[in-house]
mmCIF file of C-alpha atoms and ligand atoms in Angstrom:
data_model
loop_
_atom_site.group_PDB
_atom_site.id
_atom_site.type_symbol
_atom_site.label_atom_id
_atom_site.label_comp_id
_atom_site.label_asym_id
_atom_site.label_seq_id
_atom_site.Cartn_x
_atom_site.Cartn_y
_atom_site.Cartn_z
ATOM 1 C CA MET A 1384 -9.440 7.467 17.810
ATOM 2 C CA ALA A 1385 -6.964 7.285 20.535
ATOM 3 C CA GLY A 1386 -3.973 5.179 21.015
ATOM 4 C CA LEU A 1387 -1.745 2.990 19.717
ATOM 5 C CA PRO A 1388 -2.238 0.128 17.362
ATOM 6 C CA TYR A 1389 -3.680 -2.470 19.120
ATOM 7 C CA ILE A 1390 -2.281 -6.266 17.549
ATOM 8 C CA VAL A 1391 -4.124 -9.379 19.451
ATOM 9 C CA GLY A 1392 -3.183 -12.845 18.820
ATOM 10 C CA ASN A 1393 -6.543 -15.623 19.121
ATOM 11 C CA TRP A 1394 -4.864 -18.299 19.767
ATOM 12 C CA LYS A 1395 -7.588 -20.702 20.205
ATOM 13 C CA MET A 1396 -7.415 -24.285 20.909
ATOM 14 C CA HIS A 1397 -3.799 -24.016 20.113
ATOM 15 C CA GLY A 1398 -1.038 -24.459 22.361
ATOM 16 C CA THR A 1399 1.064 -26.208 25.001
ATOM 17 C CA ARG A 1400 4.276 -25.132 26.575
ATOM 18 C CA ALA A 1401 6.165 -26.298 23.422
ATOM 19 C CA MET A 1402 4.639 -23.000 21.925
ATOM 20 C CA LEU A 1403 6.235 -20.572 25.312
ATOM 21 C CA GLY A 1404 9.012 -19.967 23.204
ATOM 22 C CA GLU A 1405 7.277 -18.337 19.980
ATOM 23 C CA VAL A 1406 5.576 -16.064 23.408
ATOM 24 C CA ARG A 1407 8.913 -15.400 24.346
ATOM 25 C CA ALA A 1408 9.897 -14.421 21.113
ATOM 26 C CA MET A 1409 7.425 -12.162 20.412
ATOM 27 C CA ASP A 1410 8.160 -10.453 23.969
ATOM 28 C CA ARG A 1411 11.381 -10.079 23.410
ATOM 29 C CA ALA A 1412 10.328 -8.546 19.889
ATOM 30 C CA ALA A 1413 8.529 -5.958 20.716
ATOM 31 C CA GLN A 1414 10.826 -3.683 22.527
ATOM 32 C CA ARG A 1415 11.588 -2.708 18.851
ATOM 33 C CA PHE A 1416 8.178 -1.941 18.397
ATOM 34 C CA PRO A 1417 7.225 0.914 20.656
ATOM 35 C CA LYS A 1418 4.531 2.132 18.789
ATOM 36 C CA VAL A 1419 2.585 -1.006 19.017
ATOM 37 C CA GLN A 1420 0.145 -2.107 21.389
ATOM 38 C CA VAL A 1421 0.706 -6.025 21.386
ATOM 39 C CA ALA A 1422 -0.926 -8.965 23.002
ATOM 40 C CA ILE A 1423 -1.461 -12.803 23.100
ATOM 41 C CA ALA A 1424 -4.340 -14.612 24.003
ATOM 42 C CA PRO A 1425 -3.452 -18.499 24.836
ATOM 43 C CA PRO A 1426 -5.224 -21.344 26.073
ATOM 44 C CA ALA A 1427 -5.904 -20.767 29.338
ATOM 45 C CA THR A 1428 -3.453 -23.480 30.934
ATOM 46 C CA LEU A 1429 -1.001 -21.169 29.091
ATOM 47 C CA ILE A 1430 -1.716 -17.919 30.865
ATOM 48 C CA TYR A 1431 0.555 -18.467 33.835
ATOM 49 C CA ARG A 1432 3.495 -19.683 32.055
ATOM 50 C CA ALA A 1433 3.097 -16.952 29.571
ATOM 51 C CA ARG A 1434 2.797 -14.524 31.894
ATOM 52 C CA GLU A 1435 6.146 -15.700 33.782
ATOM 53 C CA ALA A 1436 7.985 -15.578 30.229
ATOM 54 C CA VAL A 1437 7.197 -12.186 29.125
ATOM 55 C CA GLU A 1438 7.925 -8.448 30.345
ATOM 56 C CA LEU A 1439 6.274 -6.015 27.803
ATOM 57 C CA ILE A 1440 3.138 -7.676 25.675
ATOM 58 C CA GLY A 1441 -0.175 -8.439 27.389
ATOM 59 C CA ILE A 1442 -1.686 -11.847 27.983
ATOM 60 C CA GLY A 1443 -5.775 -12.597 28.450
ATOM 61 C CA GLY A 1444 -8.032 -15.558 27.774
ATOM 62 C CA GLN A 1445 -10.392 -16.414 24.880
ATOM 63 C CA ASP A 1446 -13.612 -15.977 27.069
ATOM 64 C CA CYS A 1447 -15.021 -15.908 30.843
ATOM 65 C CA HIS A 1448 -17.739 -17.695 32.772
ATOM 66 C CA ALA A 1449 -20.163 -14.273 33.544
ATOM 67 C CA LYS A 1450 -20.323 -15.527 37.775
ATOM 68 C CA GLU A 1451 -16.747 -15.331 39.412
ATOM 69 C CA THR A 1452 -17.537 -18.541 41.493
ATOM 70 C CA GLY A 1453 -19.757 -21.419 41.478
ATOM 71 C CA ALA A 1454 -20.992 -25.168 40.092
ATOM 72 C CA PHE A 1455 -19.887 -24.708 37.035
ATOM 73 C CA THR A 1456 -17.886 -27.654 35.561
ATOM 74 C CA GLY A 1457 -15.239 -26.811 33.136
ATOM 75 C CA ASP A 1458 -15.651 -23.487 32.788
ATOM 76 C CA ILE A 1459 -13.042 -20.308 34.055
ATOM 77 C CA SER A 1460 -14.186 -16.914 35.618
ATOM 78 C CA ALA A 1461 -12.746 -13.315 34.790
ATOM 79 C CA THR A 1462 -11.235 -13.393 38.375
ATOM 80 C CA MET A 1463 -9.251 -16.924 38.583
ATOM 81 C CA LEU A 1464 -8.096 -15.032 34.284
ATOM 82 C CA ARG A 1465 -6.670 -12.152 36.078
ATOM 83 C CA ASP A 1466 -5.146 -15.054 38.951
ATOM 84 C CA ALA A 1467 -3.700 -16.633 36.171
ATOM 85 C CA GLY A 1468 -2.255 -13.068 35.280
ATOM 86 C CA ALA A 1469 -4.152 -11.919 32.394
ATOM 87 C CA ASP A 1470 -4.751 -8.763 31.409
ATOM 88 C CA PHE A 1471 -7.468 -8.795 29.283
ATOM 89 C CA THR A 1472 -9.926 -11.353 27.963
ATOM 90 C CA ILE A 1473 -11.381 -12.202 24.219
ATOM 91 C CA VAL A 1474 -15.578 -12.340 24.650
ATOM 92 C CA GLY A 1475 -18.179 -12.924 22.289
ATOM 93 C CA HIS A 1476 -15.995 -14.253 20.019
ATOM 94 C CA SER A 1477 -17.877 -16.020 16.895
ATOM 95 C CA GLU A 1478 -16.574 -19.423 17.659
ATOM 96 C CA ARG A 1479 -18.441 -18.770 20.943
ATOM 97 C CA ARG A 1480 -21.663 -17.388 19.750
ATOM 98 C CA THR A 1481 -21.948 -20.626 17.849
ATOM 99 C CA ILE A 1482 -20.116 -23.384 19.002
ATOM 100 C CA HIS A 1483 -21.600 -22.763 22.184
ATOM 101 C CA ALA A 1484 -24.776 -20.712 21.616
ATOM 102 C CA GLU A 1485 -23.397 -17.522 23.576
ATOM 103 C CA THR A 1486 -26.559 -14.959 23.192
ATOM 104 C CA ASP A 1487 -25.440 -11.507 23.552
ATOM 105 C CA ALA A 1488 -26.941 -11.180 26.424
ATOM 106 C CA ASP A 1489 -24.281 -14.075 27.408
ATOM 107 C CA VAL A 1490 -21.641 -11.959 25.867
ATOM 108 C CA LYS A 1491 -22.634 -8.303 28.051
ATOM 109 C CA ALA A 1492 -22.989 -10.171 30.935
ATOM 110 C CA LYS A 1493 -19.305 -12.028 30.763
ATOM 111 C CA ALA A 1494 -18.260 -8.613 29.313
ATOM 112 C CA GLU A 1495 -19.487 -6.653 32.695
ATOM 113 C CA ALA A 1496 -17.349 -9.540 34.841
ATOM 114 C CA ALA A 1497 -14.629 -9.135 33.119
ATOM 115 C CA PHE A 1498 -14.192 -5.434 34.270
ATOM 116 C CA ALA A 1499 -15.567 -6.445 37.658
ATOM 117 C CA ALA A 1500 -12.695 -8.601 38.112
ATOM 118 C CA GLY A 1501 -10.348 -5.385 36.488
ATOM 119 C CA LEU A 1502 -9.832 -7.302 33.299
ATOM 120 C CA ALA A 1503 -10.042 -5.010 29.778
ATOM 121 C CA VAL A 1504 -11.845 -6.880 26.975
ATOM 122 C CA ILE A 1505 -12.386 -7.326 23.421
ATOM 123 C CA LEU A 1506 -15.664 -7.833 22.407
ATOM 124 C CA CYS A 1507 -16.409 -9.262 19.077
ATOM 125 C CA VAL A 1508 -18.889 -9.009 16.572
ATOM 126 C CA GLY A 1509 -19.459 -10.125 13.042
ATOM 127 C CA GLU A 1510 -21.829 -10.984 10.313
ATOM 128 C CA THR A 1511 -22.514 -14.595 8.268
ATOM 129 C CA GLU A 1512 -22.276 -14.776 4.613
ATOM 130 C CA SER A 1513 -25.911 -14.474 4.409
ATOM 131 C CA GLN A 1514 -26.620 -11.536 6.632
ATOM 132 C CA ARG A 1515 -23.925 -9.756 4.372
ATOM 133 C CA ASP A 1516 -25.182 -11.038 0.952
ATOM 134 C CA ALA A 1517 -28.644 -9.941 2.595
ATOM 135 C CA GLY A 1518 -27.766 -6.992 3.036
ATOM 136 C CA ASN A 1519 -27.753 -7.221 6.811
ATOM 137 C CA ALA A 1520 -24.030 -7.018 7.773
ATOM 138 C CA GLU A 1521 -24.020 -3.592 9.258
ATOM 139 C CA SER A 1522 -27.953 -3.781 11.099
ATOM 140 C CA VAL A 1523 -26.925 -7.462 13.032
ATOM 141 C CA VAL A 1524 -23.477 -5.943 13.890
ATOM 142 C CA GLY A 1525 -25.424 -2.814 15.123
ATOM 143 C CA ALA A 1526 -28.142 -5.319 16.517
ATOM 144 C CA GLN A 1527 -25.144 -7.157 18.696
ATOM 145 C CA LEU A 1528 -23.376 -4.203 19.951
ATOM 146 C CA ASP A 1529 -26.604 -3.202 21.426
ATOM 147 C CA GLY A 1530 -26.979 -6.422 23.218
ATOM 148 C CA SER A 1531 -23.832 -6.944 24.207
ATOM 149 C CA CYS A 1532 -21.774 -3.881 24.972
ATOM 150 C CA PRO A 1533 -21.433 -3.652 28.643
ATOM 151 C CA SER A 1534 -23.518 -1.047 30.672
ATOM 152 C CA THR A 1535 -20.602 -0.713 33.359
ATOM 153 C CA GLU A 1536 -19.461 3.005 33.718
ATOM 154 C CA GLY A 1537 -16.094 4.371 33.231
ATOM 155 C CA VAL A 1538 -14.735 1.288 32.136
ATOM 156 C CA VAL A 1539 -15.297 2.457 27.994
ATOM 157 C CA GLU A 1540 -11.102 3.399 27.978
ATOM 158 C CA LYS A 1541 -10.876 -0.514 28.455
ATOM 159 C CA LEU A 1542 -12.826 -1.927 25.773
ATOM 160 C CA SER A 1543 -12.082 -2.908 22.398
ATOM 161 C CA ILE A 1544 -14.722 -4.358 19.693
ATOM 162 C CA ALA A 1545 -13.562 -6.634 16.986
ATOM 163 C CA TYR A 1546 -14.614 -6.898 14.271
ATOM 164 C CA GLU A 1547 -14.528 -10.797 12.799
ATOM 165 C CA PRO A 1548 -16.827 -11.413 9.620
ATOM 166 C CA VAL A 1549 -17.900 -15.139 10.233
ATOM 167 C CA TRP A 1550 -17.159 -16.164 6.578
ATOM 168 C CA ALA A 1551 -13.223 -14.320 6.735
ATOM 169 C CA ILE A 1552 -12.222 -16.523 9.529
ATOM 170 C CA GLY A 1553 -10.025 -18.913 9.164
ATOM 171 C CA THR A 1554 -11.200 -19.084 5.245
ATOM 172 C CA GLY A 1555 -7.863 -16.450 3.936
ATOM 173 C CA ARG A 1556 -11.282 -14.262 2.536
ATOM 174 C CA VAL A 1557 -11.396 -10.787 3.638
ATOM 175 C CA PRO A 1558 -13.802 -8.404 3.012
ATOM 176 C CA SER A 1559 -13.780 -5.002 0.919
ATOM 177 C CA ILE A 1560 -11.168 -2.135 1.948
ATOM 178 C CA ASP A 1561 -14.657 -0.281 1.229
ATOM 179 C CA ASP A 1562 -16.481 -2.563 3.314
ATOM 180 C CA VAL A 1563 -13.490 -2.690 5.951
ATOM 181 C CA ALA A 1564 -14.813 0.783 6.176
ATOM 182 C CA ALA A 1565 -18.087 1.378 6.014
ATOM 183 C CA MET A 1566 -18.651 -1.240 9.109
ATOM 184 C CA HIS A 1567 -15.966 0.211 11.443
ATOM 185 C CA ALA A 1568 -18.302 3.350 10.504
ATOM 186 C CA SER A 1569 -21.011 2.033 11.386
ATOM 187 C CA ILE A 1570 -19.518 0.627 14.174
ATOM 188 C CA ARG A 1571 -18.150 3.521 15.463
ATOM 189 C CA ALA A 1572 -21.491 5.789 15.595
ATOM 190 C CA LYS A 1573 -23.089 3.245 17.227
ATOM 191 C CA LEU A 1574 -20.422 3.153 20.074
ATOM 192 C CA VAL A 1575 -21.066 6.922 19.965
ATOM 193 C CA ALA A 1576 -24.856 6.028 20.330
ATOM 194 C CA ILE A 1577 -24.158 4.139 22.965
ATOM 195 C CA TYR A 1578 -21.828 5.309 24.997
ATOM 196 C CA GLY A 1579 -21.684 9.524 23.936
ATOM 197 C CA SER A 1580 -18.720 10.968 23.245
ATOM 198 C CA ALA A 1581 -16.735 7.967 24.920
ATOM 199 C CA GLY A 1582 -17.622 5.812 22.654
ATOM 200 C CA ALA A 1583 -15.231 7.563 19.886
ATOM 201 C CA ASP A 1584 -12.208 6.318 21.732
ATOM 202 C CA VAL A 1585 -13.343 2.547 22.239
ATOM 203 C CA ARG A 1586 -10.435 0.824 20.028
ATOM 204 C CA ILE A 1587 -12.094 -1.065 16.955
ATOM 205 C CA LEU A 1588 -10.106 -4.178 15.619
ATOM 206 C CA TYR A 1589 -10.042 -6.032 12.190
ATOM 207 C CA GLY A 1590 -9.987 -9.726 12.400
ATOM 208 C CA GLY A 1591 -10.684 -13.014 9.977
ATOM 209 C CA SER A 1592 -7.403 -13.952 7.936
ATOM 210 C CA VAL A 1593 -5.523 -11.298 8.926
ATOM 211 C CA LYS A 1594 -1.944 -11.991 7.284
ATOM 212 C CA ALA A 1595 0.892 -9.814 7.132
ATOM 213 C CA ASP A 1596 0.496 -9.409 3.116
ATOM 214 C CA ASN A 1597 -2.993 -7.756 3.799
ATOM 215 C CA ALA A 1598 -1.998 -6.207 6.946
ATOM 216 C CA SER A 1599 -0.911 -2.886 5.723
ATOM 217 C CA GLU A 1600 -4.057 -1.916 3.982
ATOM 218 C CA LEU A 1601 -6.314 -3.205 6.267
ATOM 219 C CA LEU A 1602 -4.565 -1.300 9.423
ATOM 220 C CA ALA A 1603 -4.427 1.921 7.498
ATOM 221 C CA VAL A 1604 -8.388 2.051 7.237
ATOM 222 C CA PRO A 1605 -9.842 4.866 8.512
ATOM 223 C CA GLU A 1606 -10.695 3.608 12.506
ATOM 224 C CA VAL A 1607 -8.942 0.316 12.000
ATOM 225 C CA GLY A 1608 -7.585 0.512 15.488
ATOM 226 C CA GLY A 1609 -5.840 -2.649 15.269
ATOM 227 C CA ALA A 1610 -6.362 -6.233 14.484
ATOM 228 C CA LEU A 1611 -7.540 -10.004 15.847
ATOM 229 C CA VAL A 1612 -5.286 -12.457 14.800
ATOM 230 C CA GLY A 1613 -6.136 -16.566 14.447
ATOM 231 C CA GLY A 1614 -3.676 -18.390 12.196
ATOM 232 C CA ALA A 1615 -1.732 -15.860 11.929
ATOM 233 C CA SER A 1616 -0.575 -15.881 15.653
ATOM 234 C CA LEU A 1617 0.439 -18.966 16.193
ATOM 235 C CA THR A 1618 4.243 -18.429 15.052
ATOM 236 C CA SER A 1619 6.521 -15.442 15.921
ATOM 237 C CA GLU A 1620 7.407 -14.937 12.959
ATOM 238 C CA SER A 1621 4.099 -14.326 10.644
ATOM 239 C CA PHE A 1622 2.497 -12.668 13.974
ATOM 240 C CA LEU A 1623 5.713 -10.230 14.038
ATOM 241 C CA ALA A 1624 5.281 -9.566 10.628
ATOM 242 C CA ILE A 1625 1.632 -8.180 11.222
ATOM 243 C CA VAL A 1626 3.188 -6.162 14.208
ATOM 244 C CA GLY A 1627 5.658 -4.607 11.669
ATOM 245 C CA ALA A 1628 3.310 -3.412 9.550
ATOM 246 C CA ALA A 1629 1.329 -2.243 12.243
ATOM 247 C CA ALA A 1630 4.481 0.391 12.959
ATOM 248 C CA SER A 1631 4.887 1.371 9.918
ATOM 249 C CA ARG A 1632 1.422 2.176 9.647
ATOM 250 C CA GLY A 1633 1.074 6.060 8.614
ATOM 251 C CA GLU A 1634 4.755 6.217 8.034
ATOM 252 C CA ALA A 1635 4.280 4.785 4.390
HETATM 253 P P1 PGA B 2550 -8.340 -16.196 11.675
HETATM 254 O O1 PGA B 2550 -8.903 -15.672 13.204
HETATM 255 O O2 PGA B 2550 -6.913 -14.905 11.605
HETATM 256 O O3 PGA B 2550 -7.083 -17.420 11.300
HETATM 257 O O4 PGA B 2550 -9.038 -15.679 10.601
HETATM 258 C C1 PGA B 2550 -9.163 -14.686 13.471
HETATM 259 C C2 PGA B 2550 -10.349 -15.201 14.906
HETATM 260 O O5 PGA B 2550 -11.163 -16.062 14.879
HETATM 261 O O6 PGA B 2550 -10.056 -14.692 15.555
#
């Protein structure tokens, strides 16, 4: 698996200009961690200002529309995110899939639109608790990947997958390390089935209640190439503790 560990903060619907100081602090601290790729996805209203405030870390969107322009009140296109200064976008987060009823086909179209606009993509997948209890976690996630992975050629190196068990998001619960390892291995096999040898280089992040005290253990799992962090990314202090854990990966 290629690349630096990738630690991405997803601010969800949190953040006004008052929080830009946190972004600046993250960016300043990122200098101390050259072996970690760091990024934040603030609400769309802050993308431009966040981009102006940083030098090192990536800035991204949390979602995009599949069309470039049009009569879609309230929506934001990938081209607009790029224009505002984003370098990537998240697509297919479980909160979008659930609250906004996004299908795998919707997520695929969004990912392809993002690539067309020149953005990198973090595509989220993950099972619900009842799907896991029924023993279907890997088949559910495999089907999500089959349905939502972009078919755009030549951009696989700009794709990351975030495995986020729905029941672990914002709950303080995380799967066992064995379950994370098994799922990430299964996702890797699926990516190779979809993309051929290029699928071996797609980064696979873990997300769901990642905190400073569990980050080292999660990031040590084979095939875990980074983390998508919600609640713990809202302050520079808690986020940088996770970045620090990523920096010391493999040095223990
Ligand atoms: P959490 O959120 O870290 O607050 O669990 C993760 C996510 O939804 O990306």
